[in-house]
Amino acid sequence: ELRDPTVRLQQGHGLQAFCPVKPMLANRRSVENVVRLMREQPFYIEEKFDGERVMIHKKHHEIKLFSRNSNEVTSI
């Protein structure tokens, strides 16, 4: 089911090594807006730095890297 990079992961589905999934993309918001939207519930913020984003898949001693568009970029 998850071999199609346009399919988002649904709760209850499994993952398989070397079959990338399309990651959820975040929207840019101010910290003040997030605090208001979260209604004072605890939350974490992940800092985004410029650069390449990759998904790292590892099975035993084999490692592959995938772009956020599910392209394998291991040898690039």
PDB file of N, CA, C and O in Angstrom:
ATOM      1  N   GLU A   1       0.825  -1.209   0.000  1.00  0.00           N
ATOM      2  CA  GLU A   1       0.000   0.000   0.000  1.00  0.00           C
ATOM      3  C   GLU A   1       0.860   1.260   0.000  1.00  0.00           C
ATOM      4  O   GLU A   1       0.476   2.251  -0.571  1.00  0.00           O
ATOM      5  N   LEU A   2       2.010   1.206   0.661  1.00  0.00           N
ATOM      6  CA  LEU A   2       2.807   2.421   0.805  1.00  0.00           C
ATOM      7  C   LEU A   2       3.888   2.560  -0.260  1.00  0.00           C
ATOM      8  O   LEU A   2       4.700   3.452  -0.174  1.00  0.00           O
ATOM      9  N   ARG A   3       3.888   1.705  -1.258  1.00  0.00           N
ATOM     10  CA  ARG A   3       4.892   1.817  -2.320  1.00  0.00           C
ATOM     11  C   ARG A   3       4.629   3.032  -3.200  1.00  0.00           C
ATOM     12  O   ARG A   3       5.507   3.513  -3.883  1.00  0.00           O
ATOM     13  N   ASP A   4       3.402   3.520  -3.198  1.00  0.00           N
ATOM     14  CA  ASP A   4       3.037   4.702  -3.972  1.00  0.00           C
ATOM     15  C   ASP A   4       3.415   5.934  -3.157  1.00  0.00           C
ATOM     16  O   ASP A   4       2.840   6.179  -2.104  1.00  0.00           O
ATOM     17  N   PRO A   5       4.389   6.753  -3.631  1.00  0.00           N
ATOM     18  CA  PRO A   5       4.834   7.903  -2.837  1.00  0.00           C
ATOM     19  C   PRO A   5       3.769   8.984  -2.667  1.00  0.00           C
ATOM     20  O   PRO A   5       3.942   9.895  -1.882  1.00  0.00           O
ATOM     21  N   THR A   6       2.637   8.889  -3.378  1.00  0.00           N
ATOM     22  CA  THR A   6       1.576   9.876  -3.210  1.00  0.00           C
ATOM     23  C   THR A   6       0.621   9.494  -2.089  1.00  0.00           C
ATOM     24  O   THR A   6      -0.256  10.258  -1.729  1.00  0.00           O
ATOM     25  N   VAL A   7       0.775   8.284  -1.521  1.00  0.00           N
ATOM     26  CA  VAL A   7      -0.119   7.809  -0.460  1.00  0.00           C
ATOM     27  C   VAL A   7       0.452   8.205   0.890  1.00  0.00           C
ATOM     28  O   VAL A   7       1.617   7.970   1.175  1.00  0.00           O
ATOM     29  N   ARG A   8      -0.350   8.819   1.714  1.00  0.00           N
ATOM     30  CA  ARG A   8       0.065   9.181   3.067  1.00  0.00           C
ATOM     31  C   ARG A   8      -0.148   8.009   4.008  1.00  0.00           C
ATOM     32  O   ARG A   8      -1.082   7.236   3.839  1.00  0.00           O
ATOM     33  N   LEU A   9       0.691   7.892   5.010  1.00  0.00           N
ATOM     34  CA  LEU A   9       0.591   6.826   5.998  1.00  0.00           C
ATOM     35  C   LEU A   9      -0.652   7.032   6.851  1.00  0.00           C
ATOM     36  O   LEU A   9      -0.874   8.102   7.402  1.00  0.00           O
ATOM     37  N   GLN A  10      -1.480   6.034   6.941  1.00  0.00           N
ATOM     38  CA  GLN A  10      -2.676   6.069   7.774  1.00  0.00           C
ATOM     39  C   GLN A  10      -2.414   5.249   9.035  1.00  0.00           C
ATOM     40  O   GLN A  10      -1.678   4.275   8.993  1.00  0.00           O
ATOM     41  N   GLN A  11      -3.037   5.613  10.119  1.00  0.00           N
ATOM     42  CA  GLN A  11      -2.853   4.899  11.367  1.00  0.00           C
ATOM     43  C   GLN A  11      -3.212   3.419  11.188  1.00  0.00           C
ATOM     44  O   GLN A  11      -4.204   3.078  10.578  1.00  0.00           O
ATOM     45  N   GLY A  12      -2.348   2.540  11.705  1.00  0.00           N
ATOM     46  CA  GLY A  12      -2.589   1.114  11.623  1.00  0.00           C
ATOM     47  C   GLY A  12      -1.873   0.435  10.467  1.00  0.00           C
ATOM     48  O   GLY A  12      -1.831  -0.780  10.391  1.00  0.00           O
ATOM     49  N   HIS A  13      -1.286   1.209   9.534  1.00  0.00           N
ATOM     50  CA  HIS A  13      -0.544   0.615   8.427  1.00  0.00           C
ATOM     51  C   HIS A  13       0.901   0.418   8.853  1.00  0.00           C
ATOM     52  O   HIS A  13       1.468   1.211   9.590  1.00  0.00           O
ATOM     53  N   GLY A  14       1.518  -0.626   8.350  1.00  0.00           N
ATOM     54  CA  GLY A  14       2.910  -0.893   8.673  1.00  0.00           C
ATOM     55  C   GLY A  14       3.861  -0.197   7.714  1.00  0.00           C
ATOM     56  O   GLY A  14       3.465   0.283   6.665  1.00  0.00           O
ATOM     57  N   LEU A  15       5.104  -0.161   8.086  1.00  0.00           N
ATOM     58  CA  LEU A  15       6.153   0.388   7.241  1.00  0.00           C
ATOM     59  C   LEU A  15       7.076  -0.747   6.836  1.00  0.00           C
ATOM     60  O   LEU A  15       7.205  -1.738   7.555  1.00  0.00           O
ATOM     61  N   GLN A  16       7.740  -0.580   5.700  1.00  0.00           N
ATOM     62  CA  GLN A  16       8.660  -1.591   5.226  1.00  0.00           C
ATOM     63  C   GLN A  16       9.942  -0.892   4.795  1.00  0.00           C
ATOM     64  O   GLN A  16       9.890   0.140   4.128  1.00  0.00           O
ATOM     65  N   ALA A  17      11.095  -1.454   5.188  1.00  0.00           N
ATOM     66  CA  ALA A  17      12.383  -0.873   4.817  1.00  0.00           C
ATOM     67  C   ALA A  17      12.505  -0.792   3.305  1.00  0.00           C
ATOM     68  O   ALA A  17      12.087  -1.696   2.579  1.00  0.00           O
ATOM     69  N   PHE A  18      13.075   0.320   2.819  1.00  0.00           N
ATOM     70  CA  PHE A  18      13.365   0.588   1.419  1.00  0.00           C
ATOM     71  C   PHE A  18      12.122   0.851   0.571  1.00  0.00           C
ATOM     72  O   PHE A  18      12.188   0.860  -0.644  1.00  0.00           O
ATOM     73  N   CYS A  19      10.992   1.066   1.198  1.00  0.00           N
ATOM     74  CA  CYS A  19       9.768   1.513   0.523  1.00  0.00           C
ATOM     75  C   CYS A  19       9.402   2.862   1.143  1.00  0.00           C
ATOM     76  O   CYS A  19       8.694   2.920   2.147  1.00  0.00           O
ATOM     77  N   PRO A  20       9.908   3.966   0.574  1.00  0.00           N
ATOM     78  CA  PRO A  20       9.687   5.274   1.193  1.00  0.00           C
ATOM     79  C   PRO A  20       8.224   5.697   1.152  1.00  0.00           C
ATOM     80  O   PRO A  20       7.461   5.246   0.302  1.00  0.00           O
ATOM     81  N   VAL A  21       7.857   6.539   2.104  1.00  0.00           N
ATOM     82  CA  VAL A  21       6.517   7.120   2.152  1.00  0.00           C
ATOM     83  C   VAL A  21       6.652   8.626   2.028  1.00  0.00           C
ATOM     84  O   VAL A  21       7.690   9.197   2.343  1.00  0.00           O
ATOM     85  N   LYS A  22       5.632   9.263   1.546  1.00  0.00           N
ATOM     86  CA  LYS A  22       5.636  10.719   1.401  1.00  0.00           C
ATOM     87  C   LYS A  22       5.495  11.346   2.781  1.00  0.00           C
ATOM     88  O   LYS A  22       4.529  11.087   3.488  1.00  0.00           O
ATOM     89  N   PRO A  23       6.460  12.168   3.194  1.00  0.00           N
ATOM     90  CA  PRO A  23       6.370  12.771   4.529  1.00  0.00           C
ATOM     91  C   PRO A  23       5.324  13.882   4.577  1.00  0.00           C
ATOM     92  O   PRO A  23       4.985  14.487   3.557  1.00  0.00           O
ATOM     93  N   MET A  24       4.811  14.123   5.758  1.00  0.00           N
ATOM     94  CA  MET A  24       3.878  15.220   5.956  1.00  0.00           C
ATOM     95  C   MET A  24       4.679  16.518   5.952  1.00  0.00           C
ATOM     96  O   MET A  24       5.729  16.611   6.590  1.00  0.00           O
ATOM     97  N   LEU A  25       4.230  17.492   5.215  1.00  0.00           N
ATOM     98  CA  LEU A  25       4.923  18.772   5.149  1.00  0.00           C
ATOM     99  C   LEU A  25       4.354  19.725   6.185  1.00  0.00           C
ATOM    100  O   LEU A  25       3.155  19.726   6.446  1.00  0.00           O
ATOM    101  N   ALA A  26       5.224  20.512   6.758  1.00  0.00           N
ATOM    102  CA  ALA A  26       4.820  21.458   7.795  1.00  0.00           C
ATOM    103  C   ALA A  26       4.572  22.833   7.190  1.00  0.00           C
ATOM    104  O   ALA A  26       5.087  23.168   6.134  1.00  0.00           O
ATOM    105  N   ASN A  27       3.779  23.624   7.871  1.00  0.00           N
ATOM    106  CA  ASN A  27       3.547  25.017   7.490  1.00  0.00           C
ATOM    107  C   ASN A  27       4.303  25.908   8.453  1.00  0.00           C
ATOM    108  O   ASN A  27       4.471  25.585   9.623  1.00  0.00           O
ATOM    109  N   ARG A  28       4.728  27.056   7.962  1.00  0.00           N
ATOM    110  CA  ARG A  28       5.471  28.004   8.776  1.00  0.00           C
ATOM    111  C   ARG A  28       4.486  28.804   9.636  1.00  0.00           C
ATOM    112  O   ARG A  28       3.486  29.324   9.136  1.00  0.00           O
ATOM    113  N   ARG A  29       4.748  28.881  10.925  1.00  0.00           N
ATOM    114  CA  ARG A  29       3.916  29.634  11.864  1.00  0.00           C
ATOM    115  C   ARG A  29       4.807  30.313  12.905  1.00  0.00           C
ATOM    116  O   ARG A  29       5.887  29.819  13.222  1.00  0.00           O
ATOM    117  N   SER A  30       4.346  31.401  13.466  1.00  0.00           N
ATOM    118  CA  SER A  30       5.091  32.041  14.551  1.00  0.00           C
ATOM    119  C   SER A  30       4.856  31.244  15.832  1.00  0.00           C
ATOM    120  O   SER A  30       3.834  30.572  15.989  1.00  0.00           O
ATOM    121  N   VAL A  31       5.806  31.317  16.747  1.00  0.00           N
ATOM    122  CA  VAL A  31       5.683  30.597  18.015  1.00  0.00           C
ATOM    123  C   VAL A  31       4.435  31.064  18.762  1.00  0.00           C
ATOM    124  O   VAL A  31       3.704  30.258  19.340  1.00  0.00           O
ATOM    125  N   GLU A  32       4.144  32.340  18.716  1.00  0.00           N
ATOM    126  CA  GLU A  32       2.969  32.873  19.403  1.00  0.00           C
ATOM    127  C   GLU A  32       1.688  32.249  18.854  1.00  0.00           C
ATOM    128  O   GLU A  32       0.769  31.919  19.600  1.00  0.00           O
ATOM    129  N   ASN A  33       1.627  32.101  17.519  1.00  0.00           N
ATOM    130  CA  ASN A  33       0.462  31.473  16.893  1.00  0.00           C
ATOM    131  C   ASN A  33       0.317  30.021  17.322  1.00  0.00           C
ATOM    132  O   ASN A  33      -0.790  29.549  17.566  1.00  0.00           O
ATOM    133  N   VAL A  34       1.441  29.314  17.400  1.00  0.00           N
ATOM    134  CA  VAL A  34       1.408  27.901  17.787  1.00  0.00           C
ATOM    135  C   VAL A  34       0.902  27.767  19.215  1.00  0.00           C
ATOM    136  O   VAL A  34       0.058  26.919  19.509  1.00  0.00           O
ATOM    137  N   VAL A  35       1.390  28.602  20.119  1.00  0.00           N
ATOM    138  CA  VAL A  35       0.943  28.564  21.516  1.00  0.00           C
ATOM    139  C   VAL A  35      -0.569  28.761  21.579  1.00  0.00           C
ATOM    140  O   VAL A  35      -1.279  28.024  22.263  1.00  0.00           O
ATOM    141  N   ARG A  36      -1.074  29.719  20.814  1.00  0.00           N
ATOM    142  CA  ARG A  36      -2.518  29.983  20.803  1.00  0.00           C
ATOM    143  C   ARG A  36      -3.282  28.798  20.213  1.00  0.00           C
ATOM    144  O   ARG A  36      -4.284  28.342  20.774  1.00  0.00           O
ATOM    145  N   LEU A  37      -2.797  28.275  19.087  1.00  0.00           N
ATOM    146  CA  LEU A  37      -3.478  27.154  18.436  1.00  0.00           C
ATOM    147  C   LEU A  37      -3.469  25.883  19.293  1.00  0.00           C
ATOM    148  O   LEU A  37      -4.417  25.091  19.255  1.00  0.00           O
ATOM    149  N   MET A  38      -2.412  25.683  20.070  1.00  0.00           N
ATOM    150  CA  MET A  38      -2.301  24.487  20.913  1.00  0.00           C
ATOM    151  C   MET A  38      -3.083  24.635  22.219  1.00  0.00           C
ATOM    152  O   MET A  38      -3.186  23.684  22.983  1.00  0.00           O
ATOM    153  N   ARG A  39      -3.641  25.814  22.464  1.00  0.00           N
ATOM    154  CA  ARG A  39      -4.456  26.061  23.659  1.00  0.00           C
ATOM    155  C   ARG A  39      -3.752  25.605  24.935  1.00  0.00           C
ATOM    156  O   ARG A  39      -4.310  24.916  25.779  1.00  0.00           O
ATOM    157  N   GLU A  40      -2.459  25.961  24.996  1.00  0.00           N
ATOM    158  CA  GLU A  40      -1.609  25.691  26.155  1.00  0.00           C
ATOM    159  C   GLU A  40      -1.366  24.210  26.425  1.00  0.00           C
ATOM    160  O   GLU A  40      -0.953  23.834  27.504  1.00  0.00           O
ATOM    161  N   GLN A  41      -1.602  23.351  25.422  1.00  0.00           N
ATOM    162  CA  GLN A  41      -1.222  21.938  25.504  1.00  0.00           C
ATOM    163  C   GLN A  41       0.297  21.858  25.270  1.00  0.00           C
ATOM    164  O   GLN A  41       0.851  22.680  24.544  1.00  0.00           O
ATOM    165  N   PRO A  42       0.988  20.874  25.851  1.00  0.00           N
ATOM    166  CA  PRO A  42       2.429  20.736  25.579  1.00  0.00           C
ATOM    167  C   PRO A  42       2.676  20.408  24.103  1.00  0.00           C
ATOM    168  O   PRO A  42       1.873  19.722  23.474  1.00  0.00           O
ATOM    169  N   PHE A  43       3.774  20.915  23.539  1.00  0.00           N
ATOM    170  CA  PHE A  43       4.129  20.627  22.157  1.00  0.00           C
ATOM    171  C   PHE A  43       5.630  20.821  21.976  1.00  0.00           C
ATOM    172  O   PHE A  43       6.301  21.389  22.824  1.00  0.00           O
ATOM    173  N   TYR A  44       6.145  20.299  20.871  1.00  0.00           N
ATOM    174  CA  TYR A  44       7.554  20.434  20.513  1.00  0.00           C
ATOM    175  C   TYR A  44       7.661  21.207  19.214  1.00  0.00           C
ATOM    176  O   TYR A  44       6.795  21.109  18.353  1.00  0.00           O
ATOM    177  N   ILE A  45       8.738  21.945  19.057  1.00  0.00           N
ATOM    178  CA  ILE A  45       9.009  22.662  17.822  1.00  0.00           C
ATOM    179  C   ILE A  45      10.310  22.119  17.249  1.00  0.00           C
ATOM    180  O   ILE A  45      11.295  21.981  17.965  1.00  0.00           O
ATOM    181  N   GLU A  46      10.291  21.804  15.959  1.00  0.00           N
ATOM    182  CA  GLU A  46      11.502  21.345  15.274  1.00  0.00           C
ATOM    183  C   GLU A  46      12.013  22.486  14.419  1.00  0.00           C
ATOM    184  O   GLU A  46      11.294  23.011  13.565  1.00  0.00           O
ATOM    185  N   GLU A  47      13.239  22.897  14.654  1.00  0.00           N
ATOM    186  CA  GLU A  47      13.872  23.951  13.871  1.00  0.00           C
ATOM    187  C   GLU A  47      14.164  23.431  12.475  1.00  0.00           C
ATOM    188  O   GLU A  47      14.623  22.310  12.302  1.00  0.00           O
ATOM    189  N   LYS A  48      13.868  24.221  11.448  1.00  0.00           N
ATOM    190  CA  LYS A  48      14.182  23.816  10.083  1.00  0.00           C
ATOM    191  C   LYS A  48      15.385  24.616   9.611  1.00  0.00           C
ATOM    192  O   LYS A  48      15.413  25.830   9.678  1.00  0.00           O
ATOM    193  N   PHE A  49      16.389  23.885   9.172  1.00  0.00           N
ATOM    194  CA  PHE A  49      17.583  24.501   8.622  1.00  0.00           C
ATOM    195  C   PHE A  49      17.586  24.291   7.121  1.00  0.00           C
ATOM    196  O   PHE A  49      17.031  23.319   6.615  1.00  0.00           O
ATOM    197  N   ASP A  50      18.222  25.209   6.382  1.00  0.00           N
ATOM    198  CA  ASP A  50      18.349  25.018   4.943  1.00  0.00           C
ATOM    199  C   ASP A  50      19.258  23.839   4.675  1.00  0.00           C
ATOM    200  O   ASP A  50      20.213  23.596   5.400  1.00  0.00           O
ATOM    201  N   GLY A  51      18.946  23.088   3.645  1.00  0.00           N
ATOM    202  CA  GLY A  51      19.761  21.936   3.286  1.00  0.00           C
ATOM    203  C   GLY A  51      18.892  20.821   2.750  1.00  0.00           C
ATOM    204  O   GLY A  51      17.709  21.003   2.507  1.00  0.00           O
ATOM    205  N   GLU A  52      19.495  19.690   2.569  1.00  0.00           N
ATOM    206  CA  GLU A  52      18.789  18.540   2.032  1.00  0.00           C
ATOM    207  C   GLU A  52      18.090  17.780   3.144  1.00  0.00           C
ATOM    208  O   GLU A  52      18.622  17.625   4.232  1.00  0.00           O
ATOM    209  N   ARG A  53      16.908  17.311   2.862  1.00  0.00           N
ATOM    210  CA  ARG A  53      16.175  16.449   3.785  1.00  0.00           C
ATOM    211  C   ARG A  53      16.132  15.066   3.179  1.00  0.00           C
ATOM    212  O   ARG A  53      15.834  14.912   1.999  1.00  0.00           O
ATOM    213  N   VAL A  54      16.464  14.067   3.963  1.00  0.00           N
ATOM    214  CA  VAL A  54      16.420  12.698   3.465  1.00  0.00           C
ATOM    215  C   VAL A  54      15.785  11.794   4.501  1.00  0.00           C
ATOM    216  O   VAL A  54      15.793  12.078   5.688  1.00  0.00           O
ATOM    217  N   MET A  55      15.206  10.706   3.995  1.00  0.00           N
ATOM    218  CA  MET A  55      14.733   9.628   4.865  1.00  0.00           C
ATOM    219  C   MET A  55      15.805   8.550   4.802  1.00  0.00           C
ATOM    220  O   MET A  55      16.244   8.173   3.717  1.00  0.00           O
ATOM    221  N   ILE A  56      16.230   8.073   5.942  1.00  0.00           N
ATOM    222  CA  ILE A  56      17.257   7.046   6.004  1.00  0.00           C
ATOM    223  C   ILE A  56      16.592   5.723   6.345  1.00  0.00           C
ATOM    224  O   ILE A  56      15.908   5.613   7.355  1.00  0.00           O
ATOM    225  N   HIS A  57      16.790   4.738   5.468  1.00  0.00           N
ATOM    226  CA  HIS A  57      16.251   3.393   5.695  1.00  0.00           C
ATOM    227  C   HIS A  57      17.425   2.464   5.958  1.00  0.00           C
ATOM    228  O   HIS A  57      18.410   2.476   5.215  1.00  0.00           O
ATOM    229  N   LYS A  58      17.338   1.669   7.016  1.00  0.00           N
ATOM    230  CA  LYS A  58      18.402   0.733   7.363  1.00  0.00           C
ATOM    231  C   LYS A  58      17.792  -0.619   7.679  1.00  0.00           C
ATOM    232  O   LYS A  58      16.835  -0.722   8.433  1.00  0.00           O
ATOM    233  N   LYS A  59      18.353  -1.644   7.072  1.00  0.00           N
ATOM    234  CA  LYS A  59      17.945  -3.016   7.362  1.00  0.00           C
ATOM    235  C   LYS A  59      19.229  -3.827   7.464  1.00  0.00           C
ATOM    236  O   LYS A  59      19.946  -3.967   6.466  1.00  0.00           O
ATOM    237  N   HIS A  60      19.511  -4.321   8.641  1.00  0.00           N
ATOM    238  CA  HIS A  60      20.763  -5.023   8.928  1.00  0.00           C
ATOM    239  C   HIS A  60      21.922  -4.082   8.623  1.00  0.00           C
ATOM    240  O   HIS A  60      22.012  -3.036   9.237  1.00  0.00           O
ATOM    241  N   HIS A  61      22.766  -4.409   7.641  1.00  0.00           N
ATOM    242  CA  HIS A  61      23.918  -3.549   7.319  1.00  0.00           C
ATOM    243  C   HIS A  61      23.699  -2.720   6.057  1.00  0.00           C
ATOM    244  O   HIS A  61      24.597  -2.024   5.616  1.00  0.00           O
ATOM    245  N   GLU A  62      22.514  -2.801   5.477  1.00  0.00           N
ATOM    246  CA  GLU A  62      22.221  -2.060   4.249  1.00  0.00           C
ATOM    247  C   GLU A  62      21.519  -0.751   4.595  1.00  0.00           C
ATOM    248  O   GLU A  62      20.587  -0.719   5.393  1.00  0.00           O
ATOM    249  N   ILE A  63      21.990   0.331   3.989  1.00  0.00           N
ATOM    250  CA  ILE A  63      21.420   1.662   4.223  1.00  0.00           C
ATOM    251  C   ILE A  63      21.112   2.299   2.880  1.00  0.00           C
ATOM    252  O   ILE A  63      21.914   2.246   1.952  1.00  0.00           O
ATOM    253  N   LYS A  64      19.924   2.905   2.767  1.00  0.00           N
ATOM    254  CA  LYS A  64      19.546   3.660   1.578  1.00  0.00           C
ATOM    255  C   LYS A  64      18.971   4.999   2.016  1.00  0.00           C
ATOM    256  O   LYS A  64      18.322   5.098   3.058  1.00  0.00           O
ATOM    257  N   LEU A  65      19.197   6.017   1.204  1.00  0.00           N
ATOM    258  CA  LEU A  65      18.689   7.364   1.458  1.00  0.00           C
ATOM    259  C   LEU A  65      17.660   7.705   0.391  1.00  0.00           C
ATOM    260  O   LEU A  65      17.859   7.424  -0.787  1.00  0.00           O
ATOM    261  N   PHE A  66      16.560   8.333   0.817  1.00  0.00           N
ATOM    262  CA  PHE A  66      15.500   8.733  -0.098  1.00  0.00           C
ATOM    263  C   PHE A  66      15.177  10.207   0.104  1.00  0.00           C
ATOM    264  O   PHE A  66      15.139  10.704   1.232  1.00  0.00           O
ATOM    265  N   SER A  67      14.902  10.914  -1.000  1.00  0.00           N
ATOM    266  CA  SER A  67      14.478  12.312  -0.923  1.00  0.00           C
ATOM    267  C   SER A  67      13.037  12.377  -0.438  1.00  0.00           C
ATOM    268  O   SER A  67      12.351  11.362  -0.369  1.00  0.00           O
ATOM    269  N   ARG A  68      12.571  13.581  -0.155  1.00  0.00           N
ATOM    270  CA  ARG A  68      11.181  13.700   0.296  1.00  0.00           C
ATOM    271  C   ARG A  68      10.193  13.384  -0.815  1.00  0.00           C
ATOM    272  O   ARG A  68       9.020  13.190  -0.573  1.00  0.00           O
ATOM    273  N   ASN A  69      10.693  13.330  -2.067  1.00  0.00           N
ATOM    274  CA  ASN A  69       9.863  12.917  -3.197  1.00  0.00           C
ATOM    275  C   ASN A  69      10.017  11.428  -3.494  1.00  0.00           C
ATOM    276  O   ASN A  69       9.649  10.966  -4.565  1.00  0.00           O
ATOM    277  N   SER A  70      10.604  10.684  -2.553  1.00  0.00           N
ATOM    278  CA  SER A  70      10.767   9.224  -2.634  1.00  0.00           C
ATOM    279  C   SER A  70      11.763   8.769  -3.689  1.00  0.00           C
ATOM    280  O   SER A  70      11.731   7.625  -4.110  1.00  0.00           O
ATOM    281  N   ASN A  71      12.661   9.656  -4.116  1.00  0.00           N
ATOM    282  CA  ASN A  71      13.710   9.261  -5.041  1.00  0.00           C
ATOM    283  C   ASN A  71      14.906   8.756  -4.245  1.00  0.00           C
ATOM    284  O   ASN A  71      15.304   9.371  -3.255  1.00  0.00           O
ATOM    285  N   GLU A  72      15.477   7.627  -4.663  1.00  0.00           N
ATOM    286  CA  GLU A  72      16.640   7.113  -3.948  1.00  0.00           C
ATOM    287  C   GLU A  72      17.847   7.980  -4.282  1.00  0.00           C
ATOM    288  O   GLU A  72      18.137   8.241  -5.446  1.00  0.00           O
ATOM    289  N   VAL A  73      18.531   8.470  -3.260  1.00  0.00           N
ATOM    290  CA  VAL A  73      19.674   9.366  -3.442  1.00  0.00           C
ATOM    291  C   VAL A  73      20.914   8.831  -2.715  1.00  0.00           C
ATOM    292  O   VAL A  73      21.823   9.589  -2.404  1.00  0.00           O
ATOM    293  N   THR A  74      20.968   7.540  -2.494  1.00  0.00           N
ATOM    294  CA  THR A  74      22.064   6.928  -1.756  1.00  0.00           C
ATOM    295  C   THR A  74      23.416   7.238  -2.362  1.00  0.00           C
ATOM    296  O   THR A  74      24.363   7.580  -1.662  1.00  0.00           O
ATOM    297  N   SER A  75      23.536   7.145  -3.677  1.00  0.00           N
ATOM    298  CA  SER A  75      24.842   7.292  -4.325  1.00  0.00           C
ATOM    299  C   SER A  75      25.148   8.701  -4.810  1.00  0.00           C
ATOM    300  O   SER A  75      26.166   8.928  -5.428  1.00  0.00           O
ATOM    301  N   ILE A  76      24.276   9.641  -4.522  1.00  0.00           N
ATOM    302  CA  ILE A  76      24.499  11.033  -4.995  1.00  0.00           C
ATOM    303  C   ILE A  76      25.472  11.723  -4.075  1.00  0.00           C
ATOM    304  O   ILE A  76      25.495  11.613  -2.932  1.00  0.00           O
TER     305      ILE A  76
END
